[in-house]
JSON list of C-alpha atoms in Angstrom, two decimals:
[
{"chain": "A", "resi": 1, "resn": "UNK", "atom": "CA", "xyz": [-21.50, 32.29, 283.93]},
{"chain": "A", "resi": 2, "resn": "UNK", "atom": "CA", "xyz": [-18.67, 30.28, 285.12]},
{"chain": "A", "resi": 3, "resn": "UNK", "atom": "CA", "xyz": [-19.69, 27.30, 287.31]},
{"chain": "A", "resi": 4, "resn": "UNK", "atom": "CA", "xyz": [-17.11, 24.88, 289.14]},
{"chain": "A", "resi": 5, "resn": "UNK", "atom": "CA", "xyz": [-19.22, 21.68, 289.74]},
{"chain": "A", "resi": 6, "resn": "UNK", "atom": "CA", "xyz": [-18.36, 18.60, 291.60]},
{"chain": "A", "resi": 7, "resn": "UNK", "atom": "CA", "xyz": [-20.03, 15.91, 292.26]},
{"chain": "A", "resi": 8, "resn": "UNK", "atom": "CA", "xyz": [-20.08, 14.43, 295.98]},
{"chain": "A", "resi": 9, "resn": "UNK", "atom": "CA", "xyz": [-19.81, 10.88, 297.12]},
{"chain": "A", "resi": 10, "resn": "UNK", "atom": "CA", "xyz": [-23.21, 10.50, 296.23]},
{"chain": "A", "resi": 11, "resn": "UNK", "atom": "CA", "xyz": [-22.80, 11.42, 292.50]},
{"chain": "A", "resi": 12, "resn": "UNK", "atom": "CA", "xyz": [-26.22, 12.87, 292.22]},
{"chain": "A", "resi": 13, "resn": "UNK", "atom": "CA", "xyz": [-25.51, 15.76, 294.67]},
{"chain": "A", "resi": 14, "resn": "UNK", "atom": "CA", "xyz": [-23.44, 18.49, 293.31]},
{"chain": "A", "resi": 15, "resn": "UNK", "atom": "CA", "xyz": [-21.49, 20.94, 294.95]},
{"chain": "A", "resi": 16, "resn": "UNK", "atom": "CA", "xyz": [-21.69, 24.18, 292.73]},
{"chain": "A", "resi": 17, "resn": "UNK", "atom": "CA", "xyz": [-19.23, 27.16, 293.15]},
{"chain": "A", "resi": 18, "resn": "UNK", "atom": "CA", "xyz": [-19.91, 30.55, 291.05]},
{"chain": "A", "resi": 19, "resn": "UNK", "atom": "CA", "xyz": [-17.93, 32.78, 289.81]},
{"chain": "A", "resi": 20, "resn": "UNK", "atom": "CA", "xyz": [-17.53, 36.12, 292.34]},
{"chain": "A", "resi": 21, "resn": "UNK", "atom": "CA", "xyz": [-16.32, 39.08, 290.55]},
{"chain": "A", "resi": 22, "resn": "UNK", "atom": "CA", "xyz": [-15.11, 41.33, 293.55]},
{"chain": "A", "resi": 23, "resn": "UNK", "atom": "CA", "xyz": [-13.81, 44.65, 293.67]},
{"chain": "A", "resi": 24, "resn": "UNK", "atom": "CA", "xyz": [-13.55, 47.63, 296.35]},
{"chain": "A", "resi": 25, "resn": "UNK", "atom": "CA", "xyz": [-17.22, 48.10, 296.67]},
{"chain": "A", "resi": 26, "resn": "UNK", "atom": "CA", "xyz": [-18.13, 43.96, 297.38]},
{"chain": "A", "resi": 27, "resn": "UNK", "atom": "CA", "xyz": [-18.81, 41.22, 294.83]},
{"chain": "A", "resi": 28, "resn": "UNK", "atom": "CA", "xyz": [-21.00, 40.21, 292.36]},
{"chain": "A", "resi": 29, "resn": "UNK", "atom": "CA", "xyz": [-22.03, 36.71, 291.83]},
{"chain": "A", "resi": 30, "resn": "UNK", "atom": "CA", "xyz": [-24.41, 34.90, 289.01]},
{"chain": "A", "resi": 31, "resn": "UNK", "atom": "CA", "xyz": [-26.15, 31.97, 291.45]},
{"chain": "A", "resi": 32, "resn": "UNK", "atom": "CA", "xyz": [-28.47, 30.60, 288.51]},
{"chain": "A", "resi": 33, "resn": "UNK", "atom": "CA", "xyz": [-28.58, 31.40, 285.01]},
{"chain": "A", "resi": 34, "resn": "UNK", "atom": "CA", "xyz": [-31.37, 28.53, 283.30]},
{"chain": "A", "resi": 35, "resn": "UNK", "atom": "CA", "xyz": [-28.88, 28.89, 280.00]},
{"chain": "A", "resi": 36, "resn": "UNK", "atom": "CA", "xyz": [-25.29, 28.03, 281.42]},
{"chain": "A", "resi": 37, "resn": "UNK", "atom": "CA", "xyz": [-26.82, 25.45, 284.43]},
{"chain": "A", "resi": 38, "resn": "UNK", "atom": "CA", "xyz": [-28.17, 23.60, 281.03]},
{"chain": "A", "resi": 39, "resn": "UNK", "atom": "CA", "xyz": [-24.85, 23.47, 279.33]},
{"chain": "A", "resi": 40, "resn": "UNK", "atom": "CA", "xyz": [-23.28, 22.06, 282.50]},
{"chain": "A", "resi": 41, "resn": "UNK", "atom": "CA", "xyz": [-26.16, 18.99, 282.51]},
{"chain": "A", "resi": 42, "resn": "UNK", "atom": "CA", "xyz": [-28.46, 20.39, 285.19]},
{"chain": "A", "resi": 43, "resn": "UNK", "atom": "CA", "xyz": [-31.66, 21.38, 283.19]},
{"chain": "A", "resi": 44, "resn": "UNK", "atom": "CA", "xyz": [-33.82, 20.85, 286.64]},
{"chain": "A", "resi": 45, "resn": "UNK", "atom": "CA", "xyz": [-37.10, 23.85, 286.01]},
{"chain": "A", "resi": 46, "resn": "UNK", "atom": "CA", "xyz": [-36.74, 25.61, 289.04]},
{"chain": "A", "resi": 47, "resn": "UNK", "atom": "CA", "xyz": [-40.51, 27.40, 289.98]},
{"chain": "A", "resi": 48, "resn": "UNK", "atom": "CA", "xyz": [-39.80, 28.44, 293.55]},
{"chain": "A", "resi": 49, "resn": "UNK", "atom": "CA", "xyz": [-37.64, 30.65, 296.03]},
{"chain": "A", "resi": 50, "resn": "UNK", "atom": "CA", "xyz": [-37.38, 29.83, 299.66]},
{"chain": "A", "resi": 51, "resn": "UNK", "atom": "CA", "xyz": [-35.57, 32.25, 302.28]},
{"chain": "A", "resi": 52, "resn": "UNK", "atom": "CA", "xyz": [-35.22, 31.32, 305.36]},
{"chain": "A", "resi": 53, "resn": "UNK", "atom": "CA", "xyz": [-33.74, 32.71, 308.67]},
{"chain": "A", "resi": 54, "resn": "UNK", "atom": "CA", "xyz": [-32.58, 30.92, 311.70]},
{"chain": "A", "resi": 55, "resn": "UNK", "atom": "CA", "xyz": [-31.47, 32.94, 314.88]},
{"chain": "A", "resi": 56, "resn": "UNK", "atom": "CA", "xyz": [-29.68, 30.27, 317.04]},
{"chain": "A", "resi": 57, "resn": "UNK", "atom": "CA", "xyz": [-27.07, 28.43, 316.18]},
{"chain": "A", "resi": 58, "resn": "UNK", "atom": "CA", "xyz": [-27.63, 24.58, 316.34]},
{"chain": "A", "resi": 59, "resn": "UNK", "atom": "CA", "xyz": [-31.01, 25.38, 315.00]},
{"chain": "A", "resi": 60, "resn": "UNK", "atom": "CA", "xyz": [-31.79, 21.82, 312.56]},
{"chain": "A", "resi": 61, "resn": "UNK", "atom": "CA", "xyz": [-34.43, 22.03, 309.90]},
{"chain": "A", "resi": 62, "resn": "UNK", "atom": "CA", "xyz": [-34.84, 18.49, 308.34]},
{"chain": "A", "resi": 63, "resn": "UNK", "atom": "CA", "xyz": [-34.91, 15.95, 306.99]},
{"chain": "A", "resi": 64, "resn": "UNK", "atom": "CA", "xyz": [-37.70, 16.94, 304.44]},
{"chain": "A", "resi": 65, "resn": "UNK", "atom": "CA", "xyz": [-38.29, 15.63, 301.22]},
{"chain": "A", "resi": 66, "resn": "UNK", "atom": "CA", "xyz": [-42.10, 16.30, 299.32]},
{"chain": "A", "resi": 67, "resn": "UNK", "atom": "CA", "xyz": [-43.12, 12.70, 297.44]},
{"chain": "A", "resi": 68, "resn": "UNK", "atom": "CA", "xyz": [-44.30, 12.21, 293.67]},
{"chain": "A", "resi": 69, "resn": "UNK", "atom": "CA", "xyz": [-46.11, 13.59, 291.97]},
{"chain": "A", "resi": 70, "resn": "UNK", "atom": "CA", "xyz": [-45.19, 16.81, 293.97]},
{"chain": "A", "resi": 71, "resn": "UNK", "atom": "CA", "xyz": [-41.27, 15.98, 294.34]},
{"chain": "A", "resi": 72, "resn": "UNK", "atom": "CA", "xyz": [-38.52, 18.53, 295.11]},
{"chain": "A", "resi": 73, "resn": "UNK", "atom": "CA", "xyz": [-34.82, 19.26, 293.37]},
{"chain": "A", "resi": 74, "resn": "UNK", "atom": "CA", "xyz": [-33.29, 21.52, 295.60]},
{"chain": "A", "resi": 75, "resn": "UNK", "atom": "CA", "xyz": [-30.85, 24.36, 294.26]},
{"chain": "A", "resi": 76, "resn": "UNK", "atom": "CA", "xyz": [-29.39, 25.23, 298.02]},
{"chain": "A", "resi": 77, "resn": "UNK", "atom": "CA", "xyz": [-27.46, 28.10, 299.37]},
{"chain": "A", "resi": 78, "resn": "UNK", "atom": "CA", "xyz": [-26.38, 30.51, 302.28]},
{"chain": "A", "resi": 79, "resn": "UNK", "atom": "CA", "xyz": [-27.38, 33.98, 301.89]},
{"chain": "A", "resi": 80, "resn": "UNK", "atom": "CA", "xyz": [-25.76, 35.17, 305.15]},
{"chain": "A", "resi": 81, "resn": "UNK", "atom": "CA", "xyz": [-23.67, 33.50, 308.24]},
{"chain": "A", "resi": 82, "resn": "UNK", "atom": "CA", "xyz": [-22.82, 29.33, 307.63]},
{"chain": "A", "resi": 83, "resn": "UNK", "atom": "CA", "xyz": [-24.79, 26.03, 307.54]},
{"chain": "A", "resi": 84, "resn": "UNK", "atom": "CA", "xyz": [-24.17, 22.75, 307.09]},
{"chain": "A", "resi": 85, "resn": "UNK", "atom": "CA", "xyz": [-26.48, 21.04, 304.30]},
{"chain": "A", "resi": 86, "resn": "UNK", "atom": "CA", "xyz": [-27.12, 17.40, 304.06]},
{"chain": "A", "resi": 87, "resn": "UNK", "atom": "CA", "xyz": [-29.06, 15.23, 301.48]},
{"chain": "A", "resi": 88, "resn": "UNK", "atom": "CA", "xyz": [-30.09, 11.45, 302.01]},
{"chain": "A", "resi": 89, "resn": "UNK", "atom": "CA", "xyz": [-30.58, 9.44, 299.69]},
{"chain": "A", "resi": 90, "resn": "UNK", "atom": "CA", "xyz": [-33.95, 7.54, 300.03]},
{"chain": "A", "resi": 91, "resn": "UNK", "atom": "CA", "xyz": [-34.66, 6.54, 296.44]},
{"chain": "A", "resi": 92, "resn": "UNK", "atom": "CA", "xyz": [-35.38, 2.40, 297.33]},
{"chain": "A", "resi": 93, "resn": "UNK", "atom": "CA", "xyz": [-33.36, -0.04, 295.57]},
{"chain": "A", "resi": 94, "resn": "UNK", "atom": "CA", "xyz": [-29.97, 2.59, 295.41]},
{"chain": "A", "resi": 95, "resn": "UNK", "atom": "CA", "xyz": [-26.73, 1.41, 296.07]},
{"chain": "A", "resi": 96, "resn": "UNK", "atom": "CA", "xyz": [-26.70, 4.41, 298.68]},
{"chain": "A", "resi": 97, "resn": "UNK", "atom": "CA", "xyz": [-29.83, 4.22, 300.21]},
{"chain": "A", "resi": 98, "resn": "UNK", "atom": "CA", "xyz": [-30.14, 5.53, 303.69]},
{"chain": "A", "resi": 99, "resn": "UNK", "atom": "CA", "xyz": [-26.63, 7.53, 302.83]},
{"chain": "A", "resi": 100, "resn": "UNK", "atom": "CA", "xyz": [-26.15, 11.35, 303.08]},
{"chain": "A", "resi": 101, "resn": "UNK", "atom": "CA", "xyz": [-23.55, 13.78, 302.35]},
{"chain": "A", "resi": 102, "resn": "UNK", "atom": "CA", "xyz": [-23.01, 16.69, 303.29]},
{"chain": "A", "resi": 103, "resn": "UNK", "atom": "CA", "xyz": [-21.41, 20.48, 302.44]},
{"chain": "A", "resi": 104, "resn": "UNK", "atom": "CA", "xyz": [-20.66, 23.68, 304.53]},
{"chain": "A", "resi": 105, "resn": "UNK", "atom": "CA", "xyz": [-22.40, 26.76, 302.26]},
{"chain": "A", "resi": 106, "resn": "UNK", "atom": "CA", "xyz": [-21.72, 29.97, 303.54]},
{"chain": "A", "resi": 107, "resn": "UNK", "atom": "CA", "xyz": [-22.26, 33.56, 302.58]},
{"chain": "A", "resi": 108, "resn": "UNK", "atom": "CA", "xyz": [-18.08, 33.77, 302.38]},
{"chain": "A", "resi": 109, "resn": "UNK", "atom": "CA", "xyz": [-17.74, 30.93, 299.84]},
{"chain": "A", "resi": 110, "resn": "UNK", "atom": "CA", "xyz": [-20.81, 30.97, 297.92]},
{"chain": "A", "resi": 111, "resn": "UNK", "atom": "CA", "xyz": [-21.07, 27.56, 297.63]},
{"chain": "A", "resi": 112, "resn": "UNK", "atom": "CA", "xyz": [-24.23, 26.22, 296.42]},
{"chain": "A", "resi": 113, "resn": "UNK", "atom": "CA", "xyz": [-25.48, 22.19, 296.92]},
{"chain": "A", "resi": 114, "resn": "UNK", "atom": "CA", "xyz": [-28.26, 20.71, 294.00]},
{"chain": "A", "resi": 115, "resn": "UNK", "atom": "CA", "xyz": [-30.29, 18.05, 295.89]},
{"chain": "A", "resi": 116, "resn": "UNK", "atom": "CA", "xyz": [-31.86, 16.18, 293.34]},
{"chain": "A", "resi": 117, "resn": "UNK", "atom": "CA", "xyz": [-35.56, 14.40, 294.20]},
{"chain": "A", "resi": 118, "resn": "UNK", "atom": "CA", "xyz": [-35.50, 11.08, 296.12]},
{"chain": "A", "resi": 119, "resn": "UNK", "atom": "CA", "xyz": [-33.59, 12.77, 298.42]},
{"chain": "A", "resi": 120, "resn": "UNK", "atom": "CA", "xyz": [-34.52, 14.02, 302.24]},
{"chain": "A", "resi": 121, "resn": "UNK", "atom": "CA", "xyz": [-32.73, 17.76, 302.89]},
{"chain": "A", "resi": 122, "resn": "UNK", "atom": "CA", "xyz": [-31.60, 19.42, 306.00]},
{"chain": "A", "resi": 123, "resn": "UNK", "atom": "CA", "xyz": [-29.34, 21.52, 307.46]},
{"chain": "A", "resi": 124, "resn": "UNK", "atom": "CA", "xyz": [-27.83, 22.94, 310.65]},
{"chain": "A", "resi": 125, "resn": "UNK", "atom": "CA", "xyz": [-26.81, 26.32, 311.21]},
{"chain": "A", "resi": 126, "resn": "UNK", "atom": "CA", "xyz": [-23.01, 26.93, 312.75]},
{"chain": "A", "resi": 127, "resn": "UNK", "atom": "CA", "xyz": [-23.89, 30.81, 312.79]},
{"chain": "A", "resi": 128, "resn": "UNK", "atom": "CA", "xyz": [-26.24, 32.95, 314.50]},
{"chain": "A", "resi": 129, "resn": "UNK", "atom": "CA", "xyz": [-28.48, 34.99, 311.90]},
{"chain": "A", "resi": 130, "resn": "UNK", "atom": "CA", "xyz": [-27.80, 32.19, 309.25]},
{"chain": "A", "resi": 131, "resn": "UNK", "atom": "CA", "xyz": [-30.17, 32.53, 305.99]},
{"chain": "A", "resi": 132, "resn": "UNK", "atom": "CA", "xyz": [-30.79, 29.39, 303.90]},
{"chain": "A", "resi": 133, "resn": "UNK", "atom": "CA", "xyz": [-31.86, 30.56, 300.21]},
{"chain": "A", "resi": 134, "resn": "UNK", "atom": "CA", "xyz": [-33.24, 27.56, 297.83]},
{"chain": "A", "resi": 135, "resn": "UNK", "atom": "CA", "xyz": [-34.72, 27.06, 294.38]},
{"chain": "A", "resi": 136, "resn": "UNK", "atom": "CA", "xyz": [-37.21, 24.29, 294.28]},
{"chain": "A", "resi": 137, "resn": "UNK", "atom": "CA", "xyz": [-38.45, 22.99, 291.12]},
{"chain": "A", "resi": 138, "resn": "UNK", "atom": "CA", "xyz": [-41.87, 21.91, 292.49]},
{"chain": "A", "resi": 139, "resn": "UNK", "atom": "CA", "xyz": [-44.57, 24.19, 294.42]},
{"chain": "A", "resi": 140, "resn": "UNK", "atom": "CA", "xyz": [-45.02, 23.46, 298.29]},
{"chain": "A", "resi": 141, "resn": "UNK", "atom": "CA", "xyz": [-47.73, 20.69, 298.26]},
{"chain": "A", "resi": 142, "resn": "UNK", "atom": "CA", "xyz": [-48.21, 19.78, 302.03]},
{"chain": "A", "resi": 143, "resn": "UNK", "atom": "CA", "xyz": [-50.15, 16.95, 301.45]},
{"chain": "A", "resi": 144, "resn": "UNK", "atom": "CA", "xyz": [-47.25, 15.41, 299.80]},
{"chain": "A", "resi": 145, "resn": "UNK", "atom": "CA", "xyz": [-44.32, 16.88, 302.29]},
{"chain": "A", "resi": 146, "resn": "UNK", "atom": "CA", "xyz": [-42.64, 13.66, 304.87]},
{"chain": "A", "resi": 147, "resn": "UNK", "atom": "CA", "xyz": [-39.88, 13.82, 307.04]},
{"chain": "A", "resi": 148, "resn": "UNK", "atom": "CA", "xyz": [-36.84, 11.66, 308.86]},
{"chain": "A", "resi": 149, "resn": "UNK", "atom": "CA", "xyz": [-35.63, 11.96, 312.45]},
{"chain": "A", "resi": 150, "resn": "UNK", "atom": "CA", "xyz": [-32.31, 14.11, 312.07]},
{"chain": "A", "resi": 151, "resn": "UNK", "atom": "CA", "xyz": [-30.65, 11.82, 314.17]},
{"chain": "A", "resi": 152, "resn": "UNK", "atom": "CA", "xyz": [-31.60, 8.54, 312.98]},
{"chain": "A", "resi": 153, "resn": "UNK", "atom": "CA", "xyz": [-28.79, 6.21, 314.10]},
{"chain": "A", "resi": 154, "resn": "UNK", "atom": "CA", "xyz": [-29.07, 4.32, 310.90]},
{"chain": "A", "resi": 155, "resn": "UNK", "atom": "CA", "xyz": [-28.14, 7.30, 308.78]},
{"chain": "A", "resi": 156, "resn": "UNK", "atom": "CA", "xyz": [-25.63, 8.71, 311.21]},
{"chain": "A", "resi": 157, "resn": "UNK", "atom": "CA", "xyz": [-25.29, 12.04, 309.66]},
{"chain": "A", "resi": 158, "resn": "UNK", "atom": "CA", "xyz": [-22.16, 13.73, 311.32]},
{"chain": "A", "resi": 159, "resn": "UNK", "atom": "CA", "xyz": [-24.05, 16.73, 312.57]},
{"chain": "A", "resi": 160, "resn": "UNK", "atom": "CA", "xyz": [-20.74, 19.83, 313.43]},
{"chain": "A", "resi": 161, "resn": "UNK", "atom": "CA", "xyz": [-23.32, 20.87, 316.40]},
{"chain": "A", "resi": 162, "resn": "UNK", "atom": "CA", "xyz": [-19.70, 21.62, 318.44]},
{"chain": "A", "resi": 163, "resn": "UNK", "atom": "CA", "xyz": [-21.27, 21.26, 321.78]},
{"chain": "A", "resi": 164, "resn": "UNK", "atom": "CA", "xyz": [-24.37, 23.30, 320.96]},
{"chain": "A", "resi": 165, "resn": "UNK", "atom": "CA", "xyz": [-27.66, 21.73, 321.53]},
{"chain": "A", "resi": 166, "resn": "UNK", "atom": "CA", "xyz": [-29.85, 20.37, 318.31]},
{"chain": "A", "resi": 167, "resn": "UNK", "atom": "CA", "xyz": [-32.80, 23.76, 317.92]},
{"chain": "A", "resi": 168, "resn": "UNK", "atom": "CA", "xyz": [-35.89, 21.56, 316.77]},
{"chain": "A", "resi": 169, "resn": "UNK", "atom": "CA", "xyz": [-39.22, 22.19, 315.25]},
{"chain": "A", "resi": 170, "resn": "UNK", "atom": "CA", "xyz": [-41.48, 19.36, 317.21]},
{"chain": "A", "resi": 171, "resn": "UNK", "atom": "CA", "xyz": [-42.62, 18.32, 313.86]},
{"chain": "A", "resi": 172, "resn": "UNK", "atom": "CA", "xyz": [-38.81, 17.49, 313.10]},
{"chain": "A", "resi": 173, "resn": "UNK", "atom": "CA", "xyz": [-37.92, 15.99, 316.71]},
{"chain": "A", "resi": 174, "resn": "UNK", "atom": "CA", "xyz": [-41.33, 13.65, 316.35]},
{"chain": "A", "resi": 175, "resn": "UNK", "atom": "CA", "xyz": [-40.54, 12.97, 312.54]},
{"chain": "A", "resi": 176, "resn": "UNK", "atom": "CA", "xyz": [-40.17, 8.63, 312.37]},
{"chain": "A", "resi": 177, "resn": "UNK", "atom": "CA", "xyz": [-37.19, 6.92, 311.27]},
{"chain": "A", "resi": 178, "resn": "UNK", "atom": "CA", "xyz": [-36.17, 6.03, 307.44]},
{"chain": "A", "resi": 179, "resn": "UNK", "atom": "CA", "xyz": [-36.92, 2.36, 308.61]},
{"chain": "A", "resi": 180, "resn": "UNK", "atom": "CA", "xyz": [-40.07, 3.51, 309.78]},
{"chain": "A", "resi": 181, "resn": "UNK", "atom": "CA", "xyz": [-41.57, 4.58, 306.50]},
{"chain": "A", "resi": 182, "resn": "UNK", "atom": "CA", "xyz": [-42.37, 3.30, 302.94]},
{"chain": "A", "resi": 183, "resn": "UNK", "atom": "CA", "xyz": [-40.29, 5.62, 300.91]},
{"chain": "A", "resi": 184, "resn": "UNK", "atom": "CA", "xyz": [-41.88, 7.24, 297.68]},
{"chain": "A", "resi": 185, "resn": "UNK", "atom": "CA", "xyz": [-38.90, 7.20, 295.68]},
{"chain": "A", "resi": 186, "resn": "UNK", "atom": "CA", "xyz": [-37.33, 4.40, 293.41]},
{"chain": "A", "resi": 187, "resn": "UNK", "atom": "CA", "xyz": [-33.87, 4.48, 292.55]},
{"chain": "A", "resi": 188, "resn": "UNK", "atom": "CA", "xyz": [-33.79, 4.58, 288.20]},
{"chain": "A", "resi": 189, "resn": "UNK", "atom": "CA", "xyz": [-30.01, 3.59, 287.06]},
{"chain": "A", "resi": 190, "resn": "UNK", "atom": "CA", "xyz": [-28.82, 5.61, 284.54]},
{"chain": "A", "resi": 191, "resn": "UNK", "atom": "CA", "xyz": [-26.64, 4.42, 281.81]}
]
């Protein structure tokens, strides 16, 4: 499996591009393969699939994140139409807390994003019929699942809405501010 990986401006987050092997009939594409994500450095145990499907464009899900012990590395990518996925980081005590980056995934460039734990997820769809499709390396635990506003001015997350207006879950419009919460992650410096 050939993998193209770079790292974002948060170095944690990875942008990951499979190989497509196309032809007359279509393509065919490895997305995860345990063996050759290990040789690359990413040996995250992924133990659940998510598919999801939003209808409108502008539709926002985010910004989740589930805490310890129950925390979340994301393996994130568009099965169909074009989103926009961000991570925050909100590990305490990291030189980019309260930071995000973000990547457009689509179904035409296969491009996959790894959110690691300690970081809130969303995305916004700039389709209609977009599908999100995600690994997650820990079951859903609701008692541990939290949330940030989408549009918390202290994050400032460039959202490409291009004139369409946000699609919101009320859990996600009522979800508090990053200020507004004691975050479950600490930031651990590698070496």
């Amino acid at each position: 499996m050939g993998l193209d990986i770079s790292p974002l401006a948060i170095p944690e987050v990875l942008l990951i591009a499979p190989q497509r092997f196309g032809d007359a009939r279509g393509f065919f594409s490895e997305t995860y393969n345990r063996d050759s994500f290990a040789a690359a450095g990413i040996d995250t145990p992924f133990v659940q699939d998510n598919h999801s499907l939003s209808e409108r464009v502008g539709t926002i899900r985010g910004l989740h994140f589930q805490a310890p012990p129950r925390a979340q590395a994301k393996l994130v990518r568009c099965g169909r139409g074009r989103l926009f996925d961000v991570a925050v980081d909100i590990r305490r005590g990291s030189p980019s807390f309260g930071k995000w980056v973000g990547a457009e995934l689509s179904f035409e460039n296969g491009h996959m994003l790894l959110v690691p734990a300690g970081f809130a997820h969303g995305f916004v769809t700039l389709e209609p019929g977009t599908e999100i499709v995600y690994k997650c390396s820990d079951t859903y635990a609701p008692e541990t699942e939290g949330a940030i506003r989408w549009d918390d001015p202290e994050i400032g997350i460039d959202w490409p809405l291009s004139g369409h207006e946000p699609q919101l879950s009320g859990k996600d419009a009522a979800a508090p501010l990053l200020g507004e919460i004691e975050s479950p992650f600490t930031y651990e410096a590698t070496t």
